[in-house]
Each structure stands twice: as C-alpha cells, then as structure tokens.
Amino acid sequence: MSEQIQGQAGTEVPVCPRHPGVVSYVRCQRCGRPACAQCQRPAAVGIQCVDCVREAHTRTPAVRTVFGGRARHGRPVVTLTIIGICVALYLLEILVGGSLRSALAFAPAAGASEPYRFVTTAFLHAGILHLALNMYALWIVGSIVEPALGRWRYTALYLISAIGGSVAVLLLANPAGFAWVTAVVGASGAVFGLFSATFLVLRRLGRDATQILVLIALNFALGFVVSNVSWQAHLGGAVTGAVLALGYVYAPRERRGLVSVATTAVVLALLVVLAAVRYGVV
C-alpha cells in the first residue's frame, strides 16, 4: 500500500498506511512508517504504530504464575461468569417456577438417565440466602485460586469438584431410602473443592493456611447441624478438589502441563467409573 501522496507542488507527503489519504509526519520508531493519530501508541521513546505494538505483544513470552497460570490483571473472569450464571438461573427459576429445578437438579434416581445433572445442579440454589452465601464464598476463594492456577485449571477444578459432590451424594445414598429421590442443589460441592485448593495453594506458597482450614471445618460442620444441607456433597467436592489441586500445585515445573492434564483426565474418569459402578452399568 502506498505511503505517499502527491502534494500541491508535486512533492510526496507521508500518509498513514492503515488510513490512506490521512497525512502524518509522525513516524513509528520501529518500522519508520507514518502513523496517524489513530494508529499511534506511546512507547518508551517516541511512538510506535499499532501493527508494531501488536507484533511485539505476540513475541513477548506469557508471564506465568508460580503454578503455571497465565498472569492476568483485572477481575477473575471465570469466577464472575459462574456467579453470573448462578444468579441468572435463580432469576429464571423465579420466572418459570419449579420446572427449571426439576430439569437440572441432581438426584441419584435421575443421574443414570440424565448425567448432565451431575454438573448443572451446581448452578442452582434453593433460595436467596443459599445463593448469596455460596456466591460470596465463591468470590472470596475464586479471587485467590483463579489467578494462581489460571483459567482452564480453575474451570476444571470447579466443574469436576461439582461432579465429585454429586457422585458422593450418589455413593452415600440408600437406593431404598428417601435420599435416592431427593434433589440436591447448590454450588457448595464445587466451592468446597475451591476451599481445598485454596488451602493447598497457600501451603505451597509457604503462607499461613490456618484460617482457610478453620473455614472448611466450620462449613463442613454446618452440614450436620443445619437441616437440608448436604454434607455428602461438601465431602465429595472437598476430596475431589484436593486431589485435583495436588496435581496442579505440586506438579514439577518442567512437566506441569502434562501432569495437570493427566490429573484432570484421571480424576474425571474415576468419578465416571464410580458413578457407573453405583448404577450397575459396569
């Protein structure tokens, strides 16, 4: 693309290559091409054009956290997305009534024919207080764990911990009892997985993890004190989250990616096998 246009006296004047016809006497410090006001980006010395800035970003190695997550600035996107989904489904349930919960909540009797319920139940809540408490806890621990582990590990941790909570409900329910047909909803199982991960992250960093350990103990005890709280889901989520976090946090640096993927696949496969055995599928 031409970078010059003819001036009134027949002389060539510089134009921005991205905006033909826009005259610019300011040039990029890297490539030397003219850059109009829209394409100028401040640099340590002078300005650079937007193309050189983009190229530099692609060549710059990604900054990683100590656990291999991509260092990012700003809000924890995955945590906010999960909170948004939970709030949206709660509001939708108010509008459509109990049909949404009937379609997405997990009960051992429904899990065999509709396995998606193992996950979807973690986005439903039984009331505004239930929702508020879980979302507050999710925000607190998510703000720590998501930046530390990175988005894909954090997402896997949340979803698989949720499945682990549902599988624990399944394994500990009596097929001949009322618990087999009782629906369990809430993000508590997944949040307990994040509790476990927070504890291990703090320990790995050499920080005091006493407070999070006390928080886990108190919340787990509530399952035996407060009615209609599924301690089984809490237990399953906590154990699942702990196993995943061990693989993520203590993986050797040179094999961190491989170990993280392998841990995720093995834990998920084990939960599937446990559920299949319980249902008599295998």
mmCIF file of C-alpha atoms in Angstrom:
data_model
loop_
_atom_site.group_PDB
_atom_site.id
_atom_site.type_symbol
_atom_site.label_atom_id
_atom_site.label_comp_id
_atom_site.label_asym_id
_atom_site.label_seq_id
_atom_site.Cartn_x
_atom_site.Cartn_y
_atom_site.Cartn_z
ATOM 1 C CA MET A 1 0.000 0.000 0.000
ATOM 2 C CA SER A 2 1.405 3.382 -0.949
ATOM 3 C CA GLU A 3 2.613 5.551 1.927
ATOM 4 C CA GLN A 4 2.971 8.752 -0.103
ATOM 5 C CA ILE A 5 0.578 11.121 -1.852
ATOM 6 C CA GLN A 6 1.370 13.989 -4.154
ATOM 7 C CA GLY A 7 1.462 17.436 -2.522
ATOM 8 C CA GLN A 8 0.326 20.629 -4.187
ATOM 9 C CA ALA A 9 3.835 21.330 -5.516
ATOM 10 C CA GLY A 10 4.281 17.796 -6.809
ATOM 11 C CA THR A 11 6.179 16.687 -3.731
ATOM 12 C CA GLU A 12 5.256 13.484 -1.950
ATOM 13 C CA VAL A 13 3.824 13.775 1.572
ATOM 14 C CA PRO A 14 3.673 10.835 4.039
ATOM 15 C CA VAL A 15 0.325 9.161 4.705
ATOM 16 C CA CYS A 16 -0.701 6.513 7.200
ATOM 17 C CA PRO A 17 -0.641 3.059 5.536
ATOM 18 C CA ARG A 18 -3.689 1.959 7.533
ATOM 19 C CA HIS A 19 -5.679 5.078 6.668
ATOM 20 C CA PRO A 20 -4.850 6.072 3.095
ATOM 21 C CA GLY A 21 -5.305 9.774 2.493
ATOM 22 C CA VAL A 22 -4.537 10.766 6.100
ATOM 23 C CA VAL A 23 -1.315 12.772 6.124
ATOM 24 C CA SER A 24 1.046 12.108 9.022
ATOM 25 C CA TYR A 25 4.560 13.396 9.565
ATOM 26 C CA VAL A 26 4.955 11.294 12.709
ATOM 27 C CA ARG A 27 6.712 8.014 12.110
ATOM 28 C CA CYS A 28 6.884 4.750 14.052
ATOM 29 C CA GLN A 29 10.133 4.336 15.975
ATOM 30 C CA ARG A 30 10.337 0.648 14.996
ATOM 31 C CA CYS A 31 9.362 0.389 11.344
ATOM 32 C CA GLY A 32 9.668 4.034 10.297
ATOM 33 C CA ARG A 33 6.264 4.145 8.603
ATOM 34 C CA PRO A 34 3.961 7.151 9.043
ATOM 35 C CA ALA A 35 1.333 6.706 11.749
ATOM 36 C CA CYS A 36 -1.774 8.860 12.082
ATOM 37 C CA ALA A 37 -3.241 9.834 15.459
ATOM 38 C CA GLN A 38 -5.491 6.736 15.492
ATOM 39 C CA CYS A 39 -2.563 4.377 14.891
ATOM 40 C CA GLN A 40 -0.044 5.932 17.275
ATOM 41 C CA ARG A 41 0.816 4.148 20.506
ATOM 42 C CA PRO A 42 3.089 5.662 23.177
ATOM 43 C CA ALA A 43 6.458 3.940 23.545
ATOM 44 C CA ALA A 44 9.447 4.348 25.850
ATOM 45 C CA VAL A 45 10.936 6.630 23.193
ATOM 46 C CA GLY A 46 8.579 8.348 20.771
ATOM 47 C CA ILE A 47 5.639 6.415 19.401
ATOM 48 C CA GLN A 48 5.056 3.106 17.651
ATOM 49 C CA CYS A 49 2.380 2.138 15.169
ATOM 50 C CA VAL A 50 -0.396 -0.231 16.164
ATOM 51 C CA ASP A 51 0.983 -3.008 13.920
ATOM 52 C CA CYS A 52 4.409 -2.973 15.613
ATOM 53 C CA VAL A 53 2.817 -2.949 19.060
ATOM 54 C CA ARG A 54 0.684 -5.981 18.158
ATOM 55 C CA GLU A 55 3.692 -7.826 16.746
ATOM 56 C CA ALA A 56 5.699 -7.112 19.899
ATOM 57 C CA HIS A 57 2.906 -8.477 22.083
ATOM 58 C CA THR A 58 2.753 -11.733 20.115
ATOM 59 C CA ARG A 59 6.505 -12.218 20.537
ATOM 60 C CA THR A 60 6.563 -11.429 24.241
ATOM 61 C CA PRO A 61 6.580 -14.638 26.359
ATOM 62 C CA ALA A 62 3.494 -15.023 28.529
ATOM 63 C CA VAL A 63 4.083 -14.223 32.186
ATOM 64 C CA ARG A 64 3.199 -17.247 34.326
ATOM 65 C CA THR A 65 2.329 -17.601 37.977
ATOM 66 C CA VAL A 66 4.294 -19.960 40.187
ATOM 67 C CA PHE A 67 1.708 -22.669 39.393
ATOM 68 C CA GLY A 68 1.769 -22.148 35.629
ATOM 69 C CA GLY A 69 -1.331 -19.992 35.223
ATOM 70 C CA ARG A 70 -1.121 -17.079 32.812
ATOM 71 C CA ALA A 71 -0.638 -13.929 34.871
ATOM 72 C CA ARG A 72 -3.558 -11.601 34.166
ATOM 73 C CA HIS A 73 -4.558 -8.253 35.526
ATOM 74 C CA GLY A 74 -8.127 -7.334 36.356
ATOM 75 C CA ARG A 75 -11.089 -9.230 37.688
ATOM 76 C CA PRO A 76 -11.357 -13.046 37.826
ATOM 77 C CA VAL A 77 -13.379 -13.617 34.674
ATOM 78 C CA VAL A 78 -14.296 -17.279 35.238
ATOM 79 C CA THR A 79 -15.475 -16.626 38.796
ATOM 80 C CA LEU A 80 -17.634 -13.724 37.656
ATOM 81 C CA THR A 81 -19.042 -15.839 34.827
ATOM 82 C CA ILE A 82 -20.027 -18.636 37.216
ATOM 83 C CA ILE A 83 -21.634 -16.125 39.577
ATOM 84 C CA GLY A 84 -23.498 -14.582 36.647
ATOM 85 C CA ILE A 85 -24.817 -17.974 35.513
ATOM 86 C CA CYS A 86 -25.963 -18.878 39.040
ATOM 87 C CA VAL A 87 -27.759 -15.553 39.500
ATOM 88 C CA ALA A 88 -29.344 -15.742 36.040
ATOM 89 C CA LEU A 89 -30.651 -19.271 36.643
ATOM 90 C CA TYR A 90 -32.021 -18.250 40.027
ATOM 91 C CA LEU A 91 -33.919 -15.353 38.463
ATOM 92 C CA LEU A 92 -35.097 -17.590 35.638
ATOM 93 C CA GLU A 93 -36.355 -20.138 38.142
ATOM 94 C CA ILE A 94 -38.420 -17.414 39.807
ATOM 95 C CA LEU A 95 -39.989 -16.644 36.442
ATOM 96 C CA VAL A 96 -40.686 -20.195 35.274
ATOM 97 C CA GLY A 97 -41.309 -21.840 38.635
ATOM 98 C CA GLY A 98 -40.001 -25.213 39.745
ATOM 99 C CA SER A 99 -39.757 -26.677 36.248
ATOM 100 C CA LEU A 100 -36.162 -25.495 35.860
ATOM 101 C CA ARG A 101 -35.046 -27.181 39.062
ATOM 102 C CA SER A 102 -36.902 -30.334 38.115
ATOM 103 C CA ALA A 103 -35.000 -30.418 34.822
ATOM 104 C CA LEU A 104 -31.490 -29.595 36.109
ATOM 105 C CA ALA A 105 -31.205 -30.606 39.789
ATOM 106 C CA PHE A 106 -29.357 -33.776 40.748
ATOM 107 C CA ALA A 107 -30.983 -36.715 42.486
ATOM 108 C CA PRO A 108 -29.430 -40.182 42.500
ATOM 109 C CA ALA A 109 -32.542 -41.615 40.894
ATOM 110 C CA ALA A 110 -32.238 -39.257 37.904
ATOM 111 C CA GLY A 111 -28.481 -39.290 37.367
ATOM 112 C CA ALA A 112 -28.279 -42.512 35.373
ATOM 113 C CA SER A 113 -30.636 -41.397 32.606
ATOM 114 C CA GLU A 114 -29.701 -37.710 32.721
ATOM 115 C CA PRO A 115 -25.995 -37.485 33.647
ATOM 116 C CA TYR A 116 -25.762 -33.761 32.867
ATOM 117 C CA ARG A 117 -27.459 -33.198 36.237
ATOM 118 C CA PHE A 118 -24.166 -34.059 37.970
ATOM 119 C CA VAL A 119 -22.926 -30.645 36.772
ATOM 120 C CA THR A 120 -25.996 -28.467 36.253
ATOM 121 C CA THR A 121 -27.115 -28.853 39.855
ATOM 122 C CA ALA A 122 -24.080 -26.783 40.935
ATOM 123 C CA PHE A 123 -25.602 -23.715 39.267
ATOM 124 C CA LEU A 124 -28.982 -23.918 41.021
ATOM 125 C CA HIS A 125 -29.910 -22.673 44.501
ATOM 126 C CA ALA A 126 -32.811 -23.189 46.856
ATOM 127 C CA GLY A 127 -33.235 -19.580 47.984
ATOM 128 C CA ILE A 128 -31.739 -16.119 48.028
ATOM 129 C CA LEU A 129 -29.754 -16.744 51.228
ATOM 130 C CA HIS A 130 -28.411 -20.009 49.852
ATOM 131 C CA LEU A 131 -27.368 -18.218 46.659
ATOM 132 C CA ALA A 132 -25.823 -15.254 48.479
ATOM 133 C CA LEU A 133 -23.723 -17.374 50.840
ATOM 134 C CA ASN A 134 -22.385 -19.599 48.077
ATOM 135 C CA MET A 135 -21.626 -16.699 45.745
ATOM 136 C CA TYR A 136 -19.845 -14.782 48.477
ATOM 137 C CA ALA A 137 -17.695 -17.814 49.300
ATOM 138 C CA LEU A 138 -17.074 -18.388 45.590
ATOM 139 C CA TRP A 139 -15.925 -14.796 45.142
ATOM 140 C CA ILE A 140 -13.552 -14.961 48.114
ATOM 141 C CA VAL A 141 -11.790 -18.196 47.185
ATOM 142 C CA GLY A 142 -12.131 -17.686 43.431
ATOM 143 C CA SER A 143 -10.237 -14.407 43.674
ATOM 144 C CA ILE A 144 -7.312 -16.387 45.102
ATOM 145 C CA VAL A 145 -7.410 -19.652 43.173
ATOM 146 C CA GLU A 146 -8.284 -18.445 39.654
ATOM 147 C CA PRO A 147 -5.265 -16.112 39.262
ATOM 148 C CA ALA A 148 -2.968 -18.693 40.832
ATOM 149 C CA LEU A 149 -3.962 -21.699 38.707
ATOM 150 C CA GLY A 150 -5.057 -19.988 35.514
ATOM 151 C CA ARG A 151 -8.434 -20.093 33.845
ATOM 152 C CA TRP A 152 -8.554 -23.612 32.401
ATOM 153 C CA ARG A 153 -7.330 -25.321 35.581
ATOM 154 C CA TYR A 154 -9.679 -23.237 37.690
ATOM 155 C CA THR A 155 -12.650 -24.033 35.426
ATOM 156 C CA ALA A 156 -11.816 -27.746 35.536
ATOM 157 C CA LEU A 157 -11.430 -27.571 39.307
ATOM 158 C CA TYR A 158 -14.854 -26.002 39.771
ATOM 159 C CA LEU A 159 -16.757 -28.279 37.375
ATOM 160 C CA ILE A 160 -15.108 -31.544 38.403
ATOM 161 C CA SER A 161 -15.448 -30.689 42.101
ATOM 162 C CA ALA A 162 -19.151 -30.150 41.426
ATOM 163 C CA ILE A 163 -19.313 -33.589 39.814
ATOM 164 C CA GLY A 164 -17.415 -35.035 42.766
ATOM 165 C CA GLY A 165 -20.003 -33.608 45.138
ATOM 166 C CA SER A 166 -22.832 -35.198 43.148
ATOM 167 C CA VAL A 167 -21.011 -38.535 42.963
ATOM 168 C CA ALA A 168 -20.571 -38.513 46.755
ATOM 169 C CA VAL A 169 -24.310 -37.916 47.169
ATOM 170 C CA LEU A 170 -24.903 -40.873 44.857
ATOM 171 C CA LEU A 171 -22.472 -43.203 46.615
ATOM 172 C CA LEU A 172 -23.760 -42.420 50.114
ATOM 173 C CA ALA A 173 -27.479 -42.583 49.285
ATOM 174 C CA ASN A 174 -29.520 -45.697 50.062
ATOM 175 C CA PRO A 175 -31.365 -46.809 46.898
ATOM 176 C CA ALA A 176 -34.253 -47.900 49.078
ATOM 177 C CA GLY A 177 -34.356 -44.663 51.058
ATOM 178 C CA PHE A 178 -35.738 -41.178 50.602
ATOM 179 C CA ALA A 179 -32.288 -39.755 49.780
ATOM 180 C CA TRP A 180 -32.298 -41.647 46.469
ATOM 181 C CA VAL A 181 -35.084 -39.453 45.092
ATOM 182 C CA THR A 182 -34.240 -36.221 46.929
ATOM 183 C CA ALA A 183 -32.866 -33.431 44.730
ATOM 184 C CA VAL A 184 -29.664 -31.695 45.828
ATOM 185 C CA VAL A 185 -28.852 -28.222 44.507
ATOM 186 C CA GLY A 186 -26.167 -25.627 45.101
ATOM 187 C CA ALA A 187 -22.581 -24.696 44.352
ATOM 188 C CA SER A 188 -21.413 -25.923 47.766
ATOM 189 C CA GLY A 189 -19.677 -29.048 46.475
ATOM 190 C CA ALA A 190 -17.709 -27.038 43.928
ATOM 191 C CA VAL A 191 -16.953 -24.318 46.480
ATOM 192 C CA PHE A 192 -15.592 -26.929 48.900
ATOM 193 C CA GLY A 193 -13.307 -28.080 46.100
ATOM 194 C CA LEU A 194 -12.062 -24.494 45.851
ATOM 195 C CA PHE A 195 -11.626 -24.418 49.637
ATOM 196 C CA SER A 196 -9.307 -27.415 49.379
ATOM 197 C CA ALA A 197 -7.423 -25.824 46.501
ATOM 198 C CA THR A 198 -7.017 -22.554 48.422
ATOM 199 C CA PHE A 199 -5.552 -24.441 51.374
ATOM 200 C CA LEU A 200 -3.024 -26.236 49.157
ATOM 201 C CA VAL A 201 -2.113 -23.074 47.242
ATOM 202 C CA LEU A 202 -1.388 -21.233 50.492
ATOM 203 C CA ARG A 203 0.616 -24.144 51.880
ATOM 204 C CA ARG A 204 2.635 -24.440 48.671
ATOM 205 C CA LEU A 205 3.444 -20.729 48.851
ATOM 206 C CA GLY A 206 4.535 -21.089 52.457
ATOM 207 C CA ARG A 207 1.724 -18.920 53.794
ATOM 208 C CA ASP A 208 -0.423 -19.455 56.858
ATOM 209 C CA ALA A 209 -3.431 -21.594 55.876
ATOM 210 C CA THR A 210 -4.981 -21.819 59.344
ATOM 211 C CA GLN A 211 -7.898 -19.520 58.544
ATOM 212 C CA ILE A 212 -8.984 -21.422 55.456
ATOM 213 C CA LEU A 213 -8.655 -24.713 57.362
ATOM 214 C CA VAL A 214 -10.926 -23.365 60.110
ATOM 215 C CA LEU A 215 -13.361 -22.117 57.454
ATOM 216 C CA ILE A 216 -13.508 -25.562 55.870
ATOM 217 C CA ALA A 217 -14.111 -27.228 59.243
ATOM 218 C CA LEU A 218 -16.849 -24.792 60.253
ATOM 219 C CA ASN A 219 -18.680 -25.040 56.944
ATOM 220 C CA PHE A 220 -18.430 -28.809 56.922
ATOM 221 C CA ALA A 221 -19.799 -28.978 60.475
ATOM 222 C CA LEU A 222 -22.821 -26.939 59.381
ATOM 223 C CA GLY A 223 -23.844 -29.867 57.228
ATOM 224 C CA PHE A 224 -24.545 -31.852 60.381
ATOM 225 C CA VAL A 225 -26.139 -29.009 62.338
ATOM 226 C CA VAL A 226 -28.308 -27.178 59.811
ATOM 227 C CA SER A 227 -31.147 -29.116 58.228
ATOM 228 C CA ASN A 228 -31.382 -29.601 54.457
ATOM 229 C CA VAL A 229 -27.631 -29.175 53.961
ATOM 230 C CA SER A 230 -25.881 -31.938 52.036
ATOM 231 C CA TRP A 231 -22.688 -32.790 53.877
ATOM 232 C CA GLN A 232 -22.188 -35.554 51.323
ATOM 233 C CA ALA A 233 -21.780 -33.004 48.519
ATOM 234 C CA HIS A 234 -19.419 -30.967 50.692
ATOM 235 C CA LEU A 235 -17.281 -34.026 51.384
ATOM 236 C CA GLY A 236 -17.189 -35.146 47.761
ATOM 237 C CA GLY A 237 -16.339 -31.682 46.484
ATOM 238 C CA ALA A 238 -13.599 -31.176 49.065
ATOM 239 C CA VAL A 239 -11.919 -34.518 48.344
ATOM 240 C CA THR A 240 -12.158 -34.067 44.581
ATOM 241 C CA GLY A 241 -10.820 -30.535 44.752
ATOM 242 C CA ALA A 242 -7.943 -31.629 46.972
ATOM 243 C CA VAL A 243 -6.852 -34.371 44.579
ATOM 244 C CA LEU A 244 -7.013 -32.040 41.577
ATOM 245 C CA ALA A 245 -5.205 -29.255 43.378
ATOM 246 C CA LEU A 246 -2.419 -31.619 44.455
ATOM 247 C CA GLY A 247 -1.769 -32.381 40.796
ATOM 248 C CA TYR A 248 -1.935 -28.742 39.784
ATOM 249 C CA VAL A 249 0.066 -27.241 42.646
ATOM 250 C CA TYR A 250 2.784 -29.833 43.184
ATOM 251 C CA ALA A 251 3.439 -30.792 39.575
ATOM 252 C CA PRO A 252 7.111 -30.438 38.524
ATOM 253 C CA ARG A 253 7.589 -27.213 36.625
ATOM 254 C CA GLU A 254 9.027 -28.887 33.518
ATOM 255 C CA ARG A 255 6.044 -31.277 33.290
ATOM 256 C CA ARG A 256 3.351 -29.065 34.775
ATOM 257 C CA GLY A 257 1.109 -29.015 31.709
ATOM 258 C CA LEU A 258 1.238 -32.777 31.197
ATOM 259 C CA VAL A 259 0.654 -33.545 34.874
ATOM 260 C CA SER A 260 -2.258 -31.084 35.048
ATOM 261 C CA VAL A 261 -3.980 -32.585 32.018
ATOM 262 C CA ALA A 262 -3.358 -36.133 33.237
ATOM 263 C CA THR A 263 -4.667 -35.328 36.727
ATOM 264 C CA THR A 264 -7.800 -33.755 35.293
ATOM 265 C CA ALA A 265 -8.474 -36.717 32.991
ATOM 266 C CA VAL A 266 -7.798 -39.374 35.650
ATOM 267 C CA VAL A 267 -9.963 -37.742 38.333
ATOM 268 C CA LEU A 268 -12.842 -37.207 35.901
ATOM 269 C CA ALA A 269 -12.570 -40.782 34.632
ATOM 270 C CA LEU A 270 -12.531 -42.128 38.188
ATOM 271 C CA LEU A 271 -15.715 -40.221 39.051
ATOM 272 C CA VAL A 272 -17.417 -41.564 35.931
ATOM 273 C CA VAL A 273 -16.395 -45.127 36.821
ATOM 274 C CA LEU A 274 -17.618 -44.749 40.413
ATOM 275 C CA ALA A 275 -20.994 -43.471 39.217
ATOM 276 C CA ALA A 276 -21.258 -46.220 36.604
ATOM 277 C CA VAL A 277 -20.464 -48.915 39.167
ATOM 278 C CA ARG A 278 -23.022 -47.486 41.570
ATOM 279 C CA TYR A 279 -25.695 -47.558 38.893
ATOM 280 C CA GLY A 280 -24.687 -51.063 37.881
ATOM 281 C CA VAL A 281 -23.699 -50.002 34.372
ATOM 282 C CA VAL A 282 -20.305 -51.722 34.664
#
